[in-house]
Coordinates of C-alpha atoms and ligand atoms in Angstrom, one line a residue:
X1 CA 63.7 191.7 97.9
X2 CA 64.5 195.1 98.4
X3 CA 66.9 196.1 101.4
X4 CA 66.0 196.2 104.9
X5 CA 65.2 199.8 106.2
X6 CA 62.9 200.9 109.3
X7 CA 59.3 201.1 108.5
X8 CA 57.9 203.9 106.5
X9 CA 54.8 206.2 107.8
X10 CA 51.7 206.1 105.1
X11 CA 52.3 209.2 102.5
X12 CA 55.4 210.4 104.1
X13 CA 57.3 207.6 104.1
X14 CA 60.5 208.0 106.5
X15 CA 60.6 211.7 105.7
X16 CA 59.5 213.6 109.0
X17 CA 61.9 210.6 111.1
X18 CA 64.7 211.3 109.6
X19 CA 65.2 214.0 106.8
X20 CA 63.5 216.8 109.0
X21 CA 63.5 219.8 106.7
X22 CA 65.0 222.6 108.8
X23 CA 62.1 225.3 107.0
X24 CA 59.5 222.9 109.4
X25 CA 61.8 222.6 112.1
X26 CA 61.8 226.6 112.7
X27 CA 57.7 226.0 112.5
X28 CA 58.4 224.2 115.6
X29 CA 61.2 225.7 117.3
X30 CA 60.9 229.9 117.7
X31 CA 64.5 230.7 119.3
X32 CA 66.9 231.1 116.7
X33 CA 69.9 229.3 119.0
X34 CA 67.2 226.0 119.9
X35 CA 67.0 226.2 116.2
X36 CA 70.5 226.0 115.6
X37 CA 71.0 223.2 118.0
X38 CA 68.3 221.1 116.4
X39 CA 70.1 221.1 113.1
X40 CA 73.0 220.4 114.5
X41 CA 73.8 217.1 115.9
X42 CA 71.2 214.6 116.6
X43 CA 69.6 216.0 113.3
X44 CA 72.6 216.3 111.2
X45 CA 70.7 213.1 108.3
X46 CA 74.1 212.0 107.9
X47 CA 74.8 211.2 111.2
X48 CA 71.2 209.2 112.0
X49 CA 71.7 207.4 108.5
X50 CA 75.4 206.5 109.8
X51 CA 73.4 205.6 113.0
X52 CA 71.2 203.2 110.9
X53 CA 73.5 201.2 109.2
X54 CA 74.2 199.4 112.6
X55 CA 70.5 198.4 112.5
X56 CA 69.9 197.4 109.1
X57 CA 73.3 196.7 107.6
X58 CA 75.6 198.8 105.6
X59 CA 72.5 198.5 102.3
X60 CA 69.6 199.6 103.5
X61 CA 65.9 201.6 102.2
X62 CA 64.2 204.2 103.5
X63 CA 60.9 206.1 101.7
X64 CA 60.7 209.4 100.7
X65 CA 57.1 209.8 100.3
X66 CA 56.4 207.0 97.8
X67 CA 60.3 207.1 96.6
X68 CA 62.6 204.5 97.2
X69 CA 66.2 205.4 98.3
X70 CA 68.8 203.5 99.1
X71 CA 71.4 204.4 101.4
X72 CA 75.2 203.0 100.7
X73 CA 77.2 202.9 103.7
X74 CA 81.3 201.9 103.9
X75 CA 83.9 202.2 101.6
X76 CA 83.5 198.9 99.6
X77 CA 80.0 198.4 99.1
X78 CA 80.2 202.4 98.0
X79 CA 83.1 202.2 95.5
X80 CA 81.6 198.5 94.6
X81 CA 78.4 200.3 93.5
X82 CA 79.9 203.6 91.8
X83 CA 83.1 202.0 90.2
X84 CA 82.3 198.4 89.6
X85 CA 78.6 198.9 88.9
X86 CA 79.0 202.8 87.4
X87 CA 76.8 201.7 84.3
X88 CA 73.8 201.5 86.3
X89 CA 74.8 203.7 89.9
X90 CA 75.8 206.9 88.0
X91 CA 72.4 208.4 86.9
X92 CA 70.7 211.0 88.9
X93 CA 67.3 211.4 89.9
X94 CA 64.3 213.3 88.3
X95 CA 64.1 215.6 91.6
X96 CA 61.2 218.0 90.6
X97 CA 62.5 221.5 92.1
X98 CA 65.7 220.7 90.6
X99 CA 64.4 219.6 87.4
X100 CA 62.3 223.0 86.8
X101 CA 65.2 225.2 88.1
X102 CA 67.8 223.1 85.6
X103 CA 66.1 221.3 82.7
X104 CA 68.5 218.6 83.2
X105 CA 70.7 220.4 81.9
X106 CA 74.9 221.6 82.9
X107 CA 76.5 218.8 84.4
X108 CA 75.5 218.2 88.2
X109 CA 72.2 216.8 87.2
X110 CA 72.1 215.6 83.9
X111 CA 71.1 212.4 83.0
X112 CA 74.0 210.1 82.5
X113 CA 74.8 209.7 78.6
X114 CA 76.6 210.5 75.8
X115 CA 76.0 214.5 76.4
X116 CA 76.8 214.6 79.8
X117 CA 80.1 213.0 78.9
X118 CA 81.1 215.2 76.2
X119 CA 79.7 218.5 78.5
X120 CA 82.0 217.4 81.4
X121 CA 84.5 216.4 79.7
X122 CA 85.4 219.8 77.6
X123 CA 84.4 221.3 81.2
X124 CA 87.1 219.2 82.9
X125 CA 89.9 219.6 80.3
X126 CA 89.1 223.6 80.2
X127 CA 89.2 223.9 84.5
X128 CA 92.4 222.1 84.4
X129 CA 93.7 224.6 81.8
X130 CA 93.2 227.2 84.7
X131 CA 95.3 225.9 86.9
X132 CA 98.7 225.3 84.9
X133 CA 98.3 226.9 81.6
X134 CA 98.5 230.5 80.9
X135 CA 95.2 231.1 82.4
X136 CA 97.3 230.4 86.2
X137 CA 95.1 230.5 88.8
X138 CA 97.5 231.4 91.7
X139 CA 97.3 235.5 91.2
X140 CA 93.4 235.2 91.3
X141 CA 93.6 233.2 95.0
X142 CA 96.3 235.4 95.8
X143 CA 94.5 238.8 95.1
X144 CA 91.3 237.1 97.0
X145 CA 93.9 236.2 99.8
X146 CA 94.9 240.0 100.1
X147 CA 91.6 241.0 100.4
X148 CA 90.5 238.7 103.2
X149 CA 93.6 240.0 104.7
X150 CA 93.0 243.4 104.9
X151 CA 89.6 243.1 105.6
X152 CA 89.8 240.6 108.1
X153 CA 92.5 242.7 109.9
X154 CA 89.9 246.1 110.0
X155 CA 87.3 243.6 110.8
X156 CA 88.9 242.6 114.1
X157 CA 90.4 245.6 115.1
X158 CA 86.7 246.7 115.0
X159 CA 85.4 243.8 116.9
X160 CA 87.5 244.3 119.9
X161 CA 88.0 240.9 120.9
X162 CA 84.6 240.1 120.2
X163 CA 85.5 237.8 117.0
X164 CA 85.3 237.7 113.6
X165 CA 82.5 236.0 111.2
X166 CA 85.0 234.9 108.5
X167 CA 82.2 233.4 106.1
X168 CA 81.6 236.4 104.0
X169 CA 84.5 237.0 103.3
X170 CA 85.8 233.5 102.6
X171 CA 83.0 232.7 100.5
X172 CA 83.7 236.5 98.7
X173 CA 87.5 235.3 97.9
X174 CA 85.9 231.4 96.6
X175 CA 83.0 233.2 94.5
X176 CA 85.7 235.2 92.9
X177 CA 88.0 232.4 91.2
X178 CA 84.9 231.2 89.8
X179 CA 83.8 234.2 88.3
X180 CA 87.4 234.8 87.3
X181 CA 87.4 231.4 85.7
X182 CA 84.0 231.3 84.2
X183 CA 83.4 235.5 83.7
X184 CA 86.7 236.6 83.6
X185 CA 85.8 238.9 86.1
X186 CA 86.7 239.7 89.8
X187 CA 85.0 241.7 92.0
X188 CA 85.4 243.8 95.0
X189 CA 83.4 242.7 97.9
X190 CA 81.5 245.9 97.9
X191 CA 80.6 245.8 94.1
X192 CA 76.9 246.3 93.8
X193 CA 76.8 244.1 90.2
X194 CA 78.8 241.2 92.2
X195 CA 77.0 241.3 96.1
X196 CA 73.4 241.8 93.8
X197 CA 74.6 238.5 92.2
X198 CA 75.5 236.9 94.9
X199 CA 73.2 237.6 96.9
X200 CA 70.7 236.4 94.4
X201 CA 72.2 233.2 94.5
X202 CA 72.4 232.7 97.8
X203 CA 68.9 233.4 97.7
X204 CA 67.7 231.4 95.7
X205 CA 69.5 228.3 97.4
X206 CA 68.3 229.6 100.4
X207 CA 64.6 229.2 99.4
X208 CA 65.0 226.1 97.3
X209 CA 66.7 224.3 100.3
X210 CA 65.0 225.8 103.5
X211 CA 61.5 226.8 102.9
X212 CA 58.1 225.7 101.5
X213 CA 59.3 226.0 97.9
X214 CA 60.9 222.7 98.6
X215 CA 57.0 221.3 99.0
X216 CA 57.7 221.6 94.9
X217 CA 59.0 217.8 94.8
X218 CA 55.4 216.6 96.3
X219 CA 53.3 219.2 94.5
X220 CA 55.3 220.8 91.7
X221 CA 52.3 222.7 90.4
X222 CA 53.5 224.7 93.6
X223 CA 55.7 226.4 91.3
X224 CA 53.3 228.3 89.6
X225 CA 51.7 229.8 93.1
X226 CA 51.8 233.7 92.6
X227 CA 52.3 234.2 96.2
X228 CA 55.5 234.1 98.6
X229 CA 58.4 231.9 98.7
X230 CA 57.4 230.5 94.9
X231 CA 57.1 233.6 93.3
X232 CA 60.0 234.6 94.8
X233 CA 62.1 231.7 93.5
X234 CA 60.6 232.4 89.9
X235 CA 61.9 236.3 90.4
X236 CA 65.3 235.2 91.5
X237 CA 65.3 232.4 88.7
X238 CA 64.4 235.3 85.8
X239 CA 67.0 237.6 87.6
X240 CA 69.9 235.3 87.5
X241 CA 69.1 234.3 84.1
X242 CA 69.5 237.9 83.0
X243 CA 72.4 238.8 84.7
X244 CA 73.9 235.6 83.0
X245 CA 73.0 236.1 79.4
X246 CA 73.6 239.9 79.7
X247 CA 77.4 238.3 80.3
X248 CA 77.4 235.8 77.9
X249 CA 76.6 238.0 75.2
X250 CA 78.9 240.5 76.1
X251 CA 81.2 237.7 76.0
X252 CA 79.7 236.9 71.9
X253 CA 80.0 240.0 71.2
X254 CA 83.9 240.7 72.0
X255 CA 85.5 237.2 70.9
X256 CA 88.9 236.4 70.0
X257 CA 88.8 232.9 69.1
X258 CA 92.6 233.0 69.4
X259 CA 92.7 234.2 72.6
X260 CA 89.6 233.1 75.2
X261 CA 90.2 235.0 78.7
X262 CA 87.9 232.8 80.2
X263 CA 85.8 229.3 80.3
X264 CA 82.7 231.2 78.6
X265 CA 85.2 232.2 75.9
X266 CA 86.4 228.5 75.8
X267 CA 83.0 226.8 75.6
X268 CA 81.8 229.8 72.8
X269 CA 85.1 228.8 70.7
X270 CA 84.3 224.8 71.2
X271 CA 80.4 226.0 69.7
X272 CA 82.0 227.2 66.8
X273 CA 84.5 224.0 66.4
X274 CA 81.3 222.1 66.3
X275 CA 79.5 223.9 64.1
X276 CA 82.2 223.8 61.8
X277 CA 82.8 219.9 61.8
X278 CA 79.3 219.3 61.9
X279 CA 78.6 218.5 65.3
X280 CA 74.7 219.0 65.9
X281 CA 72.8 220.7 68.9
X282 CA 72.3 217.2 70.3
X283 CA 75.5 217.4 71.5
X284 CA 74.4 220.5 73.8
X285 CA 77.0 222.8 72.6
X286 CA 74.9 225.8 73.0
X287 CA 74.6 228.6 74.6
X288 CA 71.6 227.3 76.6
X289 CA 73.8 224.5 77.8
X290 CA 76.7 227.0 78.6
X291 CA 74.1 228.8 80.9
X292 CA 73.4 225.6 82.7
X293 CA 77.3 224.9 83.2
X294 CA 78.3 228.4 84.7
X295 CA 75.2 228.0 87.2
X296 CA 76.7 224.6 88.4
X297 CA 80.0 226.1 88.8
X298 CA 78.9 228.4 91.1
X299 CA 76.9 226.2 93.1
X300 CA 79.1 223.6 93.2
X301 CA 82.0 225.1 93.5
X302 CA 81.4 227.9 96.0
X303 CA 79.7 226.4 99.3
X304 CA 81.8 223.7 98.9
X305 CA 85.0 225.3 98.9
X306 CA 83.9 228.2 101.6
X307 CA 82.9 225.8 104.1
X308 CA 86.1 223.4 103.8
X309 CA 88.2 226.7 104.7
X310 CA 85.8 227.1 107.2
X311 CA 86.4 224.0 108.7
X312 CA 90.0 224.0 108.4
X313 CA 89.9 227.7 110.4
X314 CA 87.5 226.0 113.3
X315 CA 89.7 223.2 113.7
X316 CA 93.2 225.3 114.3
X317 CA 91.2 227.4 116.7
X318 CA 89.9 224.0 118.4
X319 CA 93.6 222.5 118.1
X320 CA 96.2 225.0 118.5
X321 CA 99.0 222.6 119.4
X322 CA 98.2 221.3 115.4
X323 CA 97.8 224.8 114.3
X324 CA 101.7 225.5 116.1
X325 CA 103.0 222.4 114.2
X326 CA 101.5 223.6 110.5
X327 CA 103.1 227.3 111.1
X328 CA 106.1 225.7 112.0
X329 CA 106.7 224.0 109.0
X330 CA 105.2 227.2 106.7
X331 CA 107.7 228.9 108.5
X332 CA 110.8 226.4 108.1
X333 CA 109.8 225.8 104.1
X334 CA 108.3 229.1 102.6
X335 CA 109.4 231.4 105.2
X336 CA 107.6 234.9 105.6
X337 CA 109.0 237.0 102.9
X338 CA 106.6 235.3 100.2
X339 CA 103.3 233.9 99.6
X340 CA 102.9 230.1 99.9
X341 CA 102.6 229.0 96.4
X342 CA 101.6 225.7 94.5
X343 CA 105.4 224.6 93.9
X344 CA 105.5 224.6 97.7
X345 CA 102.7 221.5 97.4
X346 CA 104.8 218.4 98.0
X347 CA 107.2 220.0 100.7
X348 CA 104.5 220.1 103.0
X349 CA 103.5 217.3 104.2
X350 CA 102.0 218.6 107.7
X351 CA 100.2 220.6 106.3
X352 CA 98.7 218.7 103.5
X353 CA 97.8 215.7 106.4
X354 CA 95.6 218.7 108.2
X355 CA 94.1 219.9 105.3
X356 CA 92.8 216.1 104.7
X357 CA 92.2 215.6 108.1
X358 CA 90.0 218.2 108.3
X359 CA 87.9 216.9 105.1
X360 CA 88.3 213.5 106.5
X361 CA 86.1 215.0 110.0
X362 CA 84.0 217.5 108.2
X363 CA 83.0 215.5 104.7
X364 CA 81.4 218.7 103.4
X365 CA 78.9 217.0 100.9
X366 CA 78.7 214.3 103.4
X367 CA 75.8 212.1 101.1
X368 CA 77.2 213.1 97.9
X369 CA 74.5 214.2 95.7
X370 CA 71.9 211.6 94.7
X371 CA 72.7 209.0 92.4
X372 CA 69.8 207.0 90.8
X373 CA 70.0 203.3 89.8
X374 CA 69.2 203.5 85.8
X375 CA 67.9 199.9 85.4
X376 CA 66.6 197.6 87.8
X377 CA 69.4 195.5 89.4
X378 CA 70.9 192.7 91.8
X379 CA 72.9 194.0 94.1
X380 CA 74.9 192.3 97.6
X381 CA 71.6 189.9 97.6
X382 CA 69.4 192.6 96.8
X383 CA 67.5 193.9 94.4
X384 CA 67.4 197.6 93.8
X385 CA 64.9 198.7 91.3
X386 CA 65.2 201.7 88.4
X387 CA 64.6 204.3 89.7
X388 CA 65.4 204.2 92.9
X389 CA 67.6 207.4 94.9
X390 CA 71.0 206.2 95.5
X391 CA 72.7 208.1 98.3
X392 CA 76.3 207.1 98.8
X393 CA 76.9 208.0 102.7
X394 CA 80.4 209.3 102.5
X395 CA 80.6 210.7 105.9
X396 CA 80.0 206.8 107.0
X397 CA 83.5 206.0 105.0
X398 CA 85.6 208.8 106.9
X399 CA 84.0 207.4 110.3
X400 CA 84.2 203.8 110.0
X401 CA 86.2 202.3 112.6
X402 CA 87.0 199.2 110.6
X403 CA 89.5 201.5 108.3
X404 CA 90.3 204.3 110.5
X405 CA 92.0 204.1 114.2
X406 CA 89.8 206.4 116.4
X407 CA 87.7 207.6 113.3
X408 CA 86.3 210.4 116.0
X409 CA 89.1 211.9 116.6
X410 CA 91.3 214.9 114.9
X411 CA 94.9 213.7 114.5
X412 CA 96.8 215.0 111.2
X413 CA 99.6 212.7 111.8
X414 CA 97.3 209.8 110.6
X415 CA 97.9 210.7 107.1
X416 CA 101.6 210.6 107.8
X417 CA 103.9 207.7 107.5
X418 CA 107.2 207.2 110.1
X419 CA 108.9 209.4 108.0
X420 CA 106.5 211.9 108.0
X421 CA 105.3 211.5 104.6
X422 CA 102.1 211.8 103.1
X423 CA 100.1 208.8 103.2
X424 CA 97.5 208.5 100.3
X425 CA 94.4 206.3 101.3
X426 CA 92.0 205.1 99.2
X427 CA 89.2 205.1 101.3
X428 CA 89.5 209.2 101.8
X429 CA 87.0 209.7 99.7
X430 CA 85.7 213.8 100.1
X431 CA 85.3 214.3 96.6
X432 CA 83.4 210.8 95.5
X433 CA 84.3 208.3 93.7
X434 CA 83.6 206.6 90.1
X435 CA 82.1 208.7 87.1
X436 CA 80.2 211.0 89.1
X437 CA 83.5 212.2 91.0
X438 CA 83.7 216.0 91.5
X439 CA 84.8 217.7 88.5
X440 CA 86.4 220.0 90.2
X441 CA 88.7 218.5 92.4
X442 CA 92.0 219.6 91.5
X443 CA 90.9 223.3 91.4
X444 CA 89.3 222.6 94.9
X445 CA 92.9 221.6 96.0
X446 CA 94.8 224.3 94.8
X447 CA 92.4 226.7 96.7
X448 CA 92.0 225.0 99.5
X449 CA 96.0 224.4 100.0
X450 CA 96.9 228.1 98.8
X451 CA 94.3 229.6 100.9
X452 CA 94.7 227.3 103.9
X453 CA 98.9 228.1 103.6
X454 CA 98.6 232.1 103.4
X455 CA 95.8 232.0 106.0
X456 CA 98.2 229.8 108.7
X457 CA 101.4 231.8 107.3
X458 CA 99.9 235.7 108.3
X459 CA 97.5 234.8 111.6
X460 CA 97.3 233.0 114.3
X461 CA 93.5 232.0 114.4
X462 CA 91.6 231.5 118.6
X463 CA 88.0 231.4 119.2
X464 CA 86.8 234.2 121.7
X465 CA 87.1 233.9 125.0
X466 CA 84.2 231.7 126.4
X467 CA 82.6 230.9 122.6
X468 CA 82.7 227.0 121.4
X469 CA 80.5 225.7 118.6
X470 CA 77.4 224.3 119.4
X471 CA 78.3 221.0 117.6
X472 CA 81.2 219.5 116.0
X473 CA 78.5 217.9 112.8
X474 CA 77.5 221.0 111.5
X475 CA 74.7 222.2 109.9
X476 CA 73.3 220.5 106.8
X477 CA 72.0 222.2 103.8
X478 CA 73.4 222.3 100.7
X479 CA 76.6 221.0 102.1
X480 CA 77.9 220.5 105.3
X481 CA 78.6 224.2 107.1
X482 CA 80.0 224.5 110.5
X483 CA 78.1 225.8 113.1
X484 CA 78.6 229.7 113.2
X485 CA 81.3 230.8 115.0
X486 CA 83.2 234.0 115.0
X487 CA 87.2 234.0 115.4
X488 CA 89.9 236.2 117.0
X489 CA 93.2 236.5 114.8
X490 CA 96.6 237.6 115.8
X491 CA 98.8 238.8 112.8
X492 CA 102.1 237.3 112.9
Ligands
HEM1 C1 80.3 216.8 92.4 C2 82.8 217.4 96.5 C3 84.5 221.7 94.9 C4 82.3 220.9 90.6 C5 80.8 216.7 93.7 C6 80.5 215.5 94.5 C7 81.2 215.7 95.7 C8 82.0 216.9 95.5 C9 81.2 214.8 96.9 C10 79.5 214.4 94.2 C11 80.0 213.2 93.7 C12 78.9 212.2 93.4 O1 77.8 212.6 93.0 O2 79.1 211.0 93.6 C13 83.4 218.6 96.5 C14 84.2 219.2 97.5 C15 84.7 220.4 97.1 C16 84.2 220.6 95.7 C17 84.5 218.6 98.9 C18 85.6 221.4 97.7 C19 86.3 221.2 98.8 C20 84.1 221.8 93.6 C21 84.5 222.9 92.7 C22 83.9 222.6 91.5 C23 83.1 221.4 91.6 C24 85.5 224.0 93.0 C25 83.9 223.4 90.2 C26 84.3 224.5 90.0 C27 81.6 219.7 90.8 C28 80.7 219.2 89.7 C29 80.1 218.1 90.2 C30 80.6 217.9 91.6 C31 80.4 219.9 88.4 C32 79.1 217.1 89.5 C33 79.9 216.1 88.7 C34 78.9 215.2 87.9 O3 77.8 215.1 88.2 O4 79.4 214.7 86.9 N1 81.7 217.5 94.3 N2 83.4 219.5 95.4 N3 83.3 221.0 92.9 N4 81.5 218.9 91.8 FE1 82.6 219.2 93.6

């Protein structure tokens, strides 16, 4: 009695119906703007699984191949599953790419259990010492801010009216306050050690999302090919390895217990702390472990972050009258003769209702990441199997028009109450919900707010004459980007 779902196809399952892989979609589809389009809208998996729930109900199955997945659609049945049933929904699957690339190890997909916990955890208490402790955060954002800045003012001067593509160097001031927080180092957009780096990453996500490695999960002997897209994951995999040991025993080799400067300092001292009360390498304090962590900090904390600001900077081109009111009140509170800074959180309100409208619209990790049901199950009539993919649809909670008035539509003012006060609701849910909730939420905030407040507080943001986005859903990949588009600023 598993849930409904629309047939599967022998061997693939539902995969070439609905979870079109863009990497066989550019097969099909040569011109690089036909391509865009197609992974945009109609395409966009979250928006055809929303689609489905009408069908089948708000629990329903599709196949991956031979792998069952469930999709969880709406607020209740999503925090019914991941809060009230989190014993069994907060497991992730055994995905085979991702399993070769991360042992299972860090945090993002570990196996729920006892080291997991203690792994996230330390992480969590140590990323929250960032933000308030003497390890502050806000210079970091603020020198990344300066830097956008200045580059963004050459940028368009250069452009002449042509527009701007903000995402390198958004994603340049995001990758920094995680190597600040994880290297303890910051980089200058043209330094070759940092671009090499990143560019490596993005590499390697590139491939592991977009291309034929991801024909790994089917075949994972794949892997092992000495030939094009999988040898080139196994370079980028030995150089990003290098690159990070090379830093982590820098980081050994200079240690002041006393005094970490940064998370790899932190998790080195906690090693130690273990050792010395006996805690054993089951735990997964090591430094194989602390590899694994600083790779999932990057990951999931970069694209994620980048393409929020994104979104926010689309949607004040998009709606300038809402872009008027947020400068407004910058202007009335901070003022021009300072940065916005985190004490300012709290006095505005306007601006913190945009910043969660936008999540609300854009859901940048719109299906979470997969969750995996740890033991076979009854659940709302059904029975779910172990096993099976969980994938909690949370771009179906910010678009349900059972909770929200006019889900489709942008309007700040819906997280305002008559007073204009912030309105908390549960059921805005961009960062999860239950065990599994994003571990970096708080530091997500505080960049998102301080980089979202400076941006508004020094330009005016328009989209060039003529340009729109092709689609208001994105384009899916690792998370949810917008569409590219290039922007016109005017300093104020
Ligand atoms: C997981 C959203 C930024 C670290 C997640 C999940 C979501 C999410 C939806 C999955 C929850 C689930 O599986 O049920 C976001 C958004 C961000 C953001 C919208 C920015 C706007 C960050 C940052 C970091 C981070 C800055 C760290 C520096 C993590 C980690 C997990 C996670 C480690 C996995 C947690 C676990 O499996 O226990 N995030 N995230 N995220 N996020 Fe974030």
């Amino acid at each position: 009695n598993i849930p409904p779902g629309p047939k599967p196809l022998p061997v693939v399952g539902n995969f070439g119906s609905l979870l079109v892989p863009p990497f066989l979609l550019k097969l099909f589809v040569r011109k690089a703007e036909e391509y865009e389009k197609q992974r945009a809208s109609p395409l966009s998996p979250q928006v055809g699984l929303t689609d489905l729930s009408k069908v089948y109900g708000n629990v329903y199955s599709l196949f991956v191949g031979s792998q069952l997945v469930v999709v969880l659609n709406g607020y209740e049945l999503i925090r019914d599953a991941l809060s009230n049933h989190a014993e069994v929904f907060s497991d992730r699957p055994d995905i085979p790419l991702i399993t070769i690339l991360t042992k299972r190890k860090g945090i993002v997909f570990a196996p729920y259990g006892p080291i997991w916990r203690k792994q996230r955890k330390f992480c969590h208490m140590s990323l929250r010492n960032f933000g308030l402790g003497k390890l502050s955060l806000e210079p970091c954002i603020r020198e990344g801010f300066a830097m956008v800045k200045a580059e963004l003012l050459k940028r368009n001067q250069e452009a002449g009216g042509q527009g701007v593509d903000l995402t390198p160097l958004i994603s340049n001031a995001v990758s920094n306050v995680i190597s600040s927080i994880s290297l303890g180092q910051r980089f200058h957009h043209q330094d070759e050690e940092f671009c090499t780096q990143m560019n490596l990453m993005a590499h390697g996500l590139e491939i592991s999302m977009n291309s034929a490695a991801l024909l790994i999960n089917i075949f994972p002997w794949l892997y092992y090919v000495p030939c094009g897209v999988f040898k080139q994951l196994r370079q980028v995999e030995r150089d990003i390895t290098a690159f990070l040991k090379k830093i982590i025993a820098r980081h050994r080799a200079t240690l002041d217990p006393e005094n970490p400067r940064d998370f790899i300092d932190m998790y080195l001292v906690e090693m130690l702390t273990q050792q010395k009360t006996g805690g054993s390498e089951e735990d997964g304090f090591s430094e194989d472990y602390l590899f694994y962590i600083i790779g999932d900090l990057f990951i999931a904390g970069t694209d994620t972050t980048t393409n929020s600001i994104l979104w926010m900077v689309l949607y004040m081109c998009l709606h300038p009258d809402v872009q008027e009111n947020v400068q407004r009140e910058i202007d009335a509170v901070v003022g021009r003769g300072r940065l916005p800074s985190l004490t300012d959180k709290g006095t505005l309100p306007y601006t913190e209702a945009t910043i969660m409208e936008v999540q609300r619209m854009s859901v940048v990790v719109p299906l979470a990441i997969p969750h995996m049901a740890s033991k076979t199950t009854e659940f709302h009539g059904y029975t779910i199997p172990k096993g099976t993919v969980i994938l909690p649809n949370l771009w179906s909670v910010h678009r349900d028009p059972t909770v929200w008035e006019n889900p489709d539509d942008f309007n700040p003012s819906r997280f305002l109450d008559e007073q204009g006060q912030l309105l908390r609701k549960e059921y805005f849910i961009p960062f999860g919900i239950g065990r599994r909730v994003c571990m970096g939420e708080q530091l997500a905030k505080m960049e998102l707010f301080l980089m979202f407040t400076s941006l508004m507080q020094a330009f005016t943001f328009r989209l060039p004459e003529g340009h729109q986005p092709l689609s208001m859903h994105g384009r899916f990949g690792l998370t949810l980007a917008p569409c590219r588009f290039s922007v016109c600023v005017t300093p104020r």
